[in-house]
Tab-separated table of C-alpha atoms and ligand atoms in Angstrom:
chain	number	residue	atom	x	y	z
A	106	MET	CA	-60.107	-18.018	56.701
A	107	GLU	CA	-61.500	-14.495	56.239
A	108	GLU	CA	-58.629	-13.199	58.288
A	109	LEU	CA	-56.091	-15.009	56.126
A	110	LEU	CA	-57.632	-13.752	52.898
A	111	SER	CA	-57.503	-10.151	54.011
A	112	GLN	CA	-53.842	-10.594	55.025
A	113	ILE	CA	-53.121	-11.996	51.584
A	114	ALA	CA	-54.870	-9.052	49.928
A	115	LEU	CA	-52.640	-6.664	51.885
A	116	HIS	CA	-49.488	-8.527	50.834
A	117	LYS	CA	-50.640	-8.473	47.230
A	118	GLU	CA	-51.072	-4.729	47.415
A	119	GLU	CA	-47.604	-4.303	48.968
A	120	MET	CA	-46.060	-6.424	46.223
A	121	ARG	CA	-47.833	-4.494	43.491
A	122	ALA	CA	-46.558	-1.198	44.818
A	123	PHE	CA	-42.987	-2.425	45.227
A	124	GLU	CA	-40.245	-0.871	43.090
A	125	ALA	CA	-36.671	-2.064	43.315
A	126	ALA	CA	-34.458	0.992	43.648
A	127	ASP	CA	-31.317	-1.146	43.728
A	128	ALA	CA	-30.069	-4.711	44.115
A	129	PRO	CA	-30.171	-4.812	47.961
A	130	SER	CA	-33.794	-3.658	48.101
A	131	LEU	CA	-34.730	-6.328	45.550
A	132	GLU	CA	-32.936	-8.955	47.626
A	133	ALA	CA	-34.844	-7.786	50.695
A	134	PHE	CA	-38.065	-8.205	48.728
A	135	ARG	CA	-37.084	-11.763	47.796
A	136	ILE	CA	-36.267	-12.689	51.354
A	137	ARG	CA	-39.446	-11.079	52.718
A	138	PHE	CA	-41.797	-12.862	50.334
A	139	LEU	CA	-40.033	-15.868	48.828
A	140	GLY	CA	-37.377	-16.757	51.389
A	141	PRO	CA	-37.541	-19.960	53.473
A	142	LYS	CA	-38.754	-17.887	56.435
A	143	GLY	CA	-40.720	-15.529	54.275
A	144	ILE	CA	-44.364	-14.518	54.203
A	145	ILE	CA	-45.461	-17.052	51.609
A	146	LYS	CA	-43.871	-19.966	53.409
A	147	ALA	CA	-45.495	-18.808	56.659
A	148	LEU	CA	-48.933	-18.450	55.059
A	149	MET	CA	-48.611	-21.920	53.558
A	150	GLY	CA	-48.120	-23.163	57.118
A	151	GLU	CA	-51.582	-21.835	57.950
A	152	MET	CA	-53.137	-24.410	55.609
A	153	LYS	CA	-53.727	-26.752	58.575
A	154	GLN	CA	-56.184	-24.313	60.115
A	155	VAL	CA	-58.229	-23.829	56.988
A	156	PRO	CA	-61.519	-25.793	57.016
A	157	ALA	CA	-61.434	-28.771	54.617
A	158	ALA	CA	-64.135	-27.267	52.377
A	159	GLN	CA	-62.013	-24.153	51.812
A	160	LYS	CA	-58.557	-25.760	51.422
A	161	LYS	CA	-58.827	-25.842	47.644
A	162	GLU	CA	-59.705	-22.160	47.368
A	163	PHE	CA	-56.956	-21.216	49.807
A	164	GLY	CA	-54.430	-23.270	47.815
A	165	MET	CA	-55.361	-21.458	44.629
A	166	VAL	CA	-55.083	-18.039	46.243
A	167	MET	CA	-51.672	-18.934	47.660
A	168	ASN	CA	-50.403	-20.237	44.336
A	169	ALA	CA	-51.437	-16.990	42.675
A	170	LEU	CA	-49.684	-14.984	45.393
A	171	LYS	CA	-46.494	-16.980	44.962
A	172	SER	CA	-46.425	-16.635	41.211
A	173	ASP	CA	-47.117	-12.885	41.499
A	174	ALA	CA	-44.147	-12.587	43.858
A	175	GLU	CA	-41.896	-14.535	41.500
A	176	GLN	CA	-42.955	-12.497	38.487
A	177	LYS	CA	-42.442	-9.236	40.325
A	178	TYR	CA	-38.994	-10.374	41.413
A	179	GLU	CA	-37.971	-11.402	37.870
A	180	SER	CA	-39.218	-8.242	36.193
A	181	CYS	CA	-37.488	-6.021	38.759
A	182	ARG	CA	-34.288	-8.011	38.350
A	183	ALA	CA	-34.392	-7.650	34.536
A	184	ALA	CA	-35.013	-3.901	34.796
A	185	LEU	CA	-32.114	-3.468	37.216
A	186	PHE	CA	-29.821	-5.454	34.920
A	187	VAL	CA	-30.630	-3.329	31.856
A	188	GLN	CA	-30.177	-0.192	33.880
A	189	ALA	CA	-26.864	-1.366	35.280
A	190	SER	CA	-25.483	-2.249	31.874
A	191	THR	CA	-26.489	0.928	30.086
A	192	THR	CA	-26.769	3.845	32.387
A	193	ARG	CA	-24.262	5.980	34.126
A	194	PRO	CA	-25.260	8.334	36.916
A	195	GLY	CA	-26.849	11.422	35.494
A	196	GLN	CA	-27.414	9.875	32.095
A	197	ASP	CA	-30.621	10.804	30.334
A	198	LEU	CA	-32.055	7.767	28.596
A	199	THR	CA	-34.580	9.832	26.671
A	200	LEU	CA	-31.860	11.575	24.645
A	201	PRO	CA	-31.456	10.356	21.040
A	202	GLY	CA	-28.509	7.985	20.459
A	203	ASP	CA	-25.218	8.907	18.823
A	204	PRO	CA	-25.718	8.838	15.047
A	205	VAL	CA	-23.857	6.084	13.175
A	206	ARG	CA	-22.055	7.759	10.312
A	207	ILE	CA	-22.721	6.148	6.987
A	208	GLY	CA	-19.791	6.148	4.593
A	209	SER	CA	-19.990	7.303	1.007
A	210	ARG	CA	-18.144	6.116	-2.050
A	211	HIS	CA	-15.101	7.998	-3.207
A	212	PRO	CA	-15.827	10.177	-6.270
A	213	ILE	CA	-13.112	8.328	-8.207
A	214	THR	CA	-14.821	5.033	-7.413
A	215	LEU	CA	-18.166	6.480	-8.495
A	216	MET	CA	-16.740	7.636	-11.812
A	217	ARG	CA	-14.807	4.409	-12.371
A	218	ASN	CA	-17.969	2.374	-11.757
A	219	ARG	CA	-19.963	4.547	-14.141
A	220	ILE	CA	-17.388	4.160	-16.890
A	221	VAL	CA	-17.092	0.403	-16.364
A	222	SER	CA	-20.854	-0.081	-16.287
A	223	ILE	CA	-21.310	1.710	-19.609
A	224	PHE	CA	-18.711	-0.457	-21.346
A	225	SER	CA	-20.005	-3.586	-19.682
A	226	ARG	CA	-23.293	-3.005	-21.504
A	227	LEU	CA	-21.307	-3.388	-24.722
A	228	GLY	CA	-19.853	-6.666	-23.518
A	229	PHE	CA	-16.537	-5.389	-22.130
A	230	ALA	CA	-15.227	-7.335	-19.131
A	231	VAL	CA	-13.014	-5.838	-16.415
A	232	ALA	CA	-9.336	-6.820	-16.325
A	233	GLU	CA	-6.761	-5.618	-13.845
A	234	GLY	CA	-2.978	-5.725	-13.689
A	235	PRO	CA	-0.103	-4.879	-11.349
A	236	GLU	CA	0.805	-1.333	-10.369
A	237	MET	CA	4.417	-2.382	-9.938
A	238	GLU	CA	5.502	-3.346	-13.413
A	239	ASP	CA	8.539	-4.338	-15.440
A	240	ASP	CA	9.994	-2.375	-18.314
A	241	TRP	CA	8.784	-4.787	-20.981
A	242	HIS	CA	5.067	-4.661	-20.083
A	243	ASN	CA	5.015	-0.928	-19.430
A	244	PHE	CA	7.163	0.184	-22.384
A	245	THR	CA	8.887	-2.285	-24.717
A	246	ALA	CA	5.898	-4.416	-25.631
A	247	LEU	CA	3.952	-1.225	-26.299
A	248	ASN	CA	6.467	-0.214	-28.929
A	249	LEU	CA	8.127	2.525	-26.909
A	250	ASP	CA	11.730	2.702	-28.076
A	251	GLU	CA	14.671	2.367	-25.732
A	252	ASP	CA	15.207	6.093	-25.949
A	253	HIS	CA	11.567	7.116	-25.609
A	254	PRO	CA	11.378	10.137	-23.305
A	255	ALA	CA	8.643	8.546	-21.167
A	256	ARG	CA	11.256	6.123	-19.826
A	257	ASP	CA	13.198	9.014	-18.394
A	258	MET	CA	13.648	9.224	-14.635
A	259	GLN	CA	11.880	12.566	-14.974
A	260	ASP	CA	8.615	10.840	-15.828
A	261	THR	CA	8.800	7.371	-14.389
A	262	PHE	CA	9.150	6.274	-10.779
A	263	TYR	CA	11.776	3.521	-10.715
A	264	LEU	CA	11.703	1.372	-7.606
A	265	SER	CA	15.330	0.271	-7.875
A	266	LYS	CA	18.375	0.835	-10.030
A	267	SER	CA	17.152	-1.855	-12.368
A	268	PRO	CA	14.754	-0.525	-14.996
A	269	ASP	CA	12.687	-3.621	-14.378
A	270	ARG	CA	10.942	-2.358	-11.290
A	271	LEU	CA	8.821	0.665	-11.877
A	272	LEU	CA	5.401	2.037	-11.060
A	273	ARG	CA	3.293	1.760	-14.180
A	274	THR	CA	2.880	5.053	-15.993
A	275	HIS	CA	-0.378	3.987	-17.638
A	276	THR	CA	-2.890	1.145	-17.612
A	277	SER	CA	-1.705	0.011	-21.067
A	278	ASN	CA	0.375	-2.684	-19.334
A	279	VAL	CA	-2.882	-4.568	-18.750
A	280	GLN	CA	-3.534	-4.715	-22.542
A	281	ILE	CA	-0.222	-6.489	-22.939
A	282	ARG	CA	-0.860	-8.947	-20.123
A	283	GLU	CA	-4.307	-9.808	-21.480
A	284	MET	CA	-3.074	-10.237	-25.058
A	285	GLN	CA	-0.293	-12.532	-23.839
A	286	LYS	CA	-2.901	-14.875	-22.409
A	287	GLY	CA	-3.858	-15.592	-26.025
A	288	ARG	CA	-7.594	-15.949	-25.447
A	289	LEU	CA	-9.209	-14.237	-28.419
A	290	PRO	CA	-11.309	-12.269	-29.065
A	291	ILE	CA	-10.551	-9.773	-26.283
A	292	ARG	CA	-12.995	-7.146	-25.087
A	293	ILE	CA	-11.851	-5.553	-21.846
A	294	VAL	CA	-11.715	-2.357	-19.832
A	295	CYS	CA	-8.898	-1.990	-17.331
A	296	PRO	CA	-9.387	0.542	-14.541
A	297	GLY	CA	-6.519	1.315	-12.212
A	298	ARG	CA	-4.059	3.681	-10.601
A	299	VAL	CA	-1.016	4.979	-12.455
A	300	TYR	CA	2.038	6.997	-11.397
A	301	ARG	CA	4.080	9.761	-12.955
A	302	ASN	CA	6.862	11.837	-11.573
A	303	GLU	CA	5.037	15.138	-11.884
A	304	THR	CA	4.888	18.172	-9.663
A	305	VAL	CA	1.728	18.092	-7.624
A	306	SER	CA	-0.565	21.036	-8.318
A	307	ALA	CA	-4.267	21.788	-8.588
A	308	ARG	CA	-4.277	20.304	-12.083
A	309	SER	CA	-1.802	17.425	-11.960
A	310	HIS	CA	-0.745	14.777	-9.479
A	311	CYS	CA	1.977	12.157	-9.200
A	312	PHE	CA	-0.663	9.431	-9.141
A	313	PHE	CA	-4.033	9.313	-10.801
A	314	HIS	CA	-6.427	6.842	-12.390
A	315	GLN	CA	-7.108	5.615	-15.883
A	316	VAL	CA	-9.416	3.244	-17.667
A	317	GLU	CA	-7.909	1.422	-20.599
A	318	GLY	CA	-10.062	-0.232	-23.250
A	319	LEU	CA	-9.077	-2.973	-25.672
A	320	TYR	CA	-10.969	-4.839	-28.343
A	321	ILE	CA	-9.196	-7.452	-30.472
A	322	ASN	CA	-10.972	-9.542	-33.066
A	323	GLU	CA	-10.962	-10.344	-36.755
A	324	GLN	CA	-12.086	-7.418	-38.901
A	325	VAL	CA	-12.090	-4.560	-36.416
A	326	SER	CA	-12.074	-1.085	-37.939
A	327	PHE	CA	-11.707	2.508	-36.830
A	328	ALA	CA	-15.471	2.831	-37.352
A	329	ASP	CA	-15.981	0.312	-34.512
A	330	LEU	CA	-13.768	2.395	-32.274
A	331	LYS	CA	-15.640	5.564	-33.125
A	332	GLN	CA	-19.048	4.023	-32.562
A	333	THR	CA	-18.013	2.480	-29.239
A	334	LEU	CA	-16.675	5.780	-27.944
A	335	TYR	CA	-19.687	7.668	-29.270
A	336	PHE	CA	-21.978	5.335	-27.314
A	337	PHE	CA	-19.837	5.876	-24.233
A	338	VAL	CA	-19.978	9.677	-24.487
A	339	GLN	CA	-23.722	9.726	-24.999
A	340	GLU	CA	-24.312	7.489	-21.989
A	341	MET	CA	-21.840	9.365	-19.852
A	342	PHE	CA	-22.436	12.998	-20.729
A	343	GLY	CA	-25.814	12.988	-22.485
A	344	THR	CA	-26.982	13.018	-26.081
A	345	ALA	CA	-26.421	16.749	-26.629
A	346	VAL	CA	-22.648	16.377	-26.348
A	347	LYS	CA	-20.637	16.367	-29.586
A	348	ILE	CA	-17.405	14.490	-30.175
A	349	ARG	CA	-14.452	15.076	-32.467
A	350	PHE	CA	-11.319	13.088	-33.250
A	351	ARG	CA	-7.961	14.760	-33.786
A	352	PRO	CA	-5.054	12.892	-35.350
A	353	SER	CA	-2.388	12.178	-32.753
A	354	PHE	CA	0.529	9.888	-32.024
A	355	PHE	CA	1.003	7.002	-29.608
A	356	PRO	CA	3.712	4.393	-30.218
A	357	PHE	CA	1.236	1.576	-29.538
A	358	THR	CA	-1.481	2.622	-31.996
A	359	GLU	CA	-1.573	3.365	-35.689
A	360	PRO	CA	-3.424	5.439	-36.635
A	361	SER	CA	-3.805	7.290	-33.341
A	362	ALA	CA	-6.268	9.934	-32.296
A	363	GLU	CA	-7.351	12.050	-29.395
A	364	MET	CA	-11.019	12.460	-28.743
A	365	ASP	CA	-12.599	15.696	-27.557
A	366	ILE	CA	-16.119	16.349	-26.344
A	367	SER	CA	-17.905	19.661	-26.632
A	368	CYS	CA	-17.410	21.635	-23.437
A	369	LEU	CA	-19.906	20.557	-20.792
A	370	LEU	CA	-19.922	23.985	-19.166
A	371	CYS	CA	-20.224	26.424	-22.053
A	372	HIS	CA	-21.581	23.955	-24.647
A	373	GLY	CA	-18.959	25.022	-27.146
A	374	GLU	CA	-19.231	28.784	-26.656
A	375	GLY	CA	-15.804	29.033	-25.033
A	376	CYS	CA	-15.026	29.386	-21.309
A	377	ASN	CA	-12.161	29.067	-18.823
A	378	VAL	CA	-12.560	25.326	-18.398
A	379	CYS	CA	-12.160	24.622	-22.134
A	380	LYS	CA	-9.607	27.422	-22.489
A	381	HIS	CA	-11.976	29.132	-24.916
A	382	THR	CA	-11.749	26.344	-27.483
A	383	GLY	CA	-15.228	24.926	-26.851
A	384	TRP	CA	-13.706	21.423	-26.589
A	385	LEU	CA	-12.423	19.192	-23.788
A	386	GLU	CA	-9.874	16.481	-24.475
A	387	ILE	CA	-10.912	13.291	-22.732
A	388	LEU	CA	-9.030	10.342	-24.177
A	389	GLY	CA	-6.377	8.907	-26.452
A	390	CYS	CA	-7.150	6.028	-28.790
A	391	GLY	CA	-6.258	4.264	-32.001
A	392	MET	CA	-5.913	0.975	-33.842
A	393	VAL	CA	-3.525	-1.379	-32.023
A	394	HIS	CA	-0.120	-1.249	-33.739
A	395	PRO	CA	0.675	-4.533	-35.588
A	396	LYS	CA	4.006	-4.652	-33.737
A	397	VAL	CA	2.193	-4.622	-30.388
A	398	LEU	CA	0.040	-7.547	-31.530
A	399	SER	CA	3.042	-9.567	-32.651
A	400	ASN	CA	4.964	-8.685	-29.457
A	401	CYS	CA	2.148	-10.457	-27.617
A	402	GLY	CA	2.009	-13.466	-29.930
A	403	ILE	CA	-1.075	-12.405	-31.891
A	404	ASP	CA	-1.019	-12.693	-35.689
A	405	PRO	CA	-1.485	-9.126	-37.028
A	406	ASP	CA	-2.514	-10.423	-40.445
A	407	ARG	CA	-5.513	-12.119	-38.956
A	408	TYR	CA	-6.438	-9.892	-36.002
A	409	GLN	CA	-6.873	-6.183	-35.543
A	410	GLY	CA	-8.038	-4.166	-32.606
A	411	PHE	CA	-8.675	-0.797	-31.146
A	412	ALA	CA	-7.554	0.615	-27.831
A	413	PHE	CA	-8.248	3.699	-25.813
A	414	GLY	CA	-7.127	5.186	-22.540
A	415	MET	CA	-8.782	7.855	-20.459
A	416	GLY	CA	-8.193	9.489	-17.126
A	417	ILE	CA	-10.821	9.221	-14.389
A	418	GLU	CA	-9.993	12.388	-12.461
A	419	ARG	CA	-10.816	14.788	-15.268
A	420	PRO	CA	-14.355	13.578	-16.020
A	421	ALA	CA	-14.954	13.297	-12.267
A	422	MET	CA	-13.852	16.914	-11.807
A	423	LEU	CA	-16.127	18.015	-14.624
A	424	LYS	CA	-19.077	16.040	-13.361
A	425	TYR	CA	-18.810	17.066	-9.719
A	426	GLY	CA	-17.430	20.566	-10.219
A	427	ILE	CA	-14.158	19.799	-8.408
A	428	THR	CA	-11.455	22.346	-9.163
A	429	ASP	CA	-8.419	20.857	-7.392
A	430	ILE	CA	-7.159	17.338	-8.172
A	431	ARG	CA	-5.405	17.134	-4.798
A	432	LEU	CA	-8.758	16.906	-3.009
A	433	PHE	CA	-9.137	13.337	-4.272
A	434	SER	CA	-6.268	12.081	-2.151
A	435	GLU	CA	-6.430	14.285	0.933
A	436	ASN	CA	-9.063	12.195	2.716
A	437	ASP	CA	-10.929	15.228	3.991
A	438	VAL	CA	-14.224	13.849	5.244
A	439	ARG	CA	-16.007	17.117	4.506
A	440	PHE	CA	-15.090	16.671	0.852
A	441	LEU	CA	-15.778	12.930	0.691
A	442	GLN	CA	-19.142	13.180	2.462
A	443	GLN	CA	-20.607	15.088	-0.452
A	444	PHE	CA	-20.719	12.088	-2.782
A	445	THR	CA	-23.689	9.950	-2.010
A	446	ALA	CA	-24.702	8.601	-5.425
A	447	ALA	CA	-25.650	4.945	-5.386
A	448	TYR	CA	-23.026	3.674	-7.844
B	417	LIG	N1	-1.461	5.179	-22.426
B	417	LIG	C1	-1.862	6.498	-22.850
B	417	LIG	C2	-1.499	7.504	-21.771
B	417	LIG	O1	-1.285	7.124	-20.669
B	417	LIG	C3	-3.356	6.562	-23.079
B	417	LIG	C4	-3.734	5.759	-24.274
B	417	LIG	C5	-3.727	6.347	-25.508
B	417	LIG	C6	-4.067	4.434	-24.144
B	417	LIG	C7	-4.097	5.631	-26.626
B	417	LIG	C8	-4.419	3.704	-25.265
B	417	LIG	C9	-4.441	4.339	-26.492
B	417	LIG	O2	-4.774	2.428	-25.207
B	417	LIG	O3	-4.814	3.620	-27.592
B	417	LIG	O4	-1.478	8.671	-22.024
C-alpha cells in the first residue's frame, strides 16, 4: 500500500506540472492517464492487493487522482481552444485591442434637433413631407403665380418635362399638406431637405435644409408670431441676443417679415460675418395669406395663422464656426468627428 501511495503521489506531481503545448501533447496526456490502458486504469487494478482495512482509503485517493486528471485535461483543452481561435503565430495578446470608432451626429442633425426641441417645448409637433413634389403643393397653393420667377428652370430642379415632378424648393409644401388634412388647430415644425438650382460655392449649395413652422388657430396675431420667435432666439442663441423684424414679401404671407438677430460674433459692432451691419438675417415669416388658407379648405374668416421658414445650415455654421457650406455634404470624417454633442 505504501508503495502504491508513493507512486500515486509521483503521478499527481507529473500531472500538476503538465502543460499542453499543442493538441497532440494533450492527447498523449489523456491516453497516458485516462486511456483504457492508462495509469489510472492500471492502478485501479491494484485494488485487489490492497488490504481490506485500507481499500476505502485507497478508493478515495484514486477517485481524487482521476478527477484531477480529468480537470487538468479539460482546462488544458479549453485553453488550447481559446488560443487556436484567437491567436496567430507571433501575435502579442497583451497588446490593447483595435479601438471601435464611435460615430457622431452630423452637425445638421444636431442643429435640426436643437431647433425642433425648442419649438416642441411650445407644443409644436414635427411634420414631414415629400422631397419630390408637384407644382401645386410647392407653388400654386402657396400663392405663387404662374409666372413667378421661382418656377423658372433656373431655380427649380424639374424631374421631367412635366412641371408636376420637381424637387421641393422649400419646406412650405408641408404646410399645405398639413392644412389639407383639415385637423385644426395646427401647430407644427417641418424640418427637411430642399433643393435649388444654384451654383455650389462656400456660401450656397444646390441642396440645403430648412425648418418650417406653422400655427393655425382662431385669433392668432402677429404678436404671437413675434413672441414665439423671440422665445426661440433666446433659447437658441442666449438672452443677450436682440431681434428685429424687417418688412418683406412672400406670396404666401401677408404681412411678411424677415427676422434678424444681433450678430453673434461682434455683438452688433460690425464685422465680416454680418457685413458690418451688426445684424444676421435668420428667417422669413408672416401671417398666412387668406388665399393660402382657402386653397387648403380652411375658412380664412374664422382662422388665422403665422408661418416661418429658416435655414439650418446658417445657424449651424454660426454656432460651430464653419466657414464653408460644402463641408456639410462632403462626408469627410475629420470634419464630422468634431461634433460630439449629445443632441
Ligand atoms: N419658403 C421661404 C423660403 O424658402 C421661407 C419662408 C418664408 C417660409 C416665410 C415661411 C414664411 O413659412 O412664412 O425662402
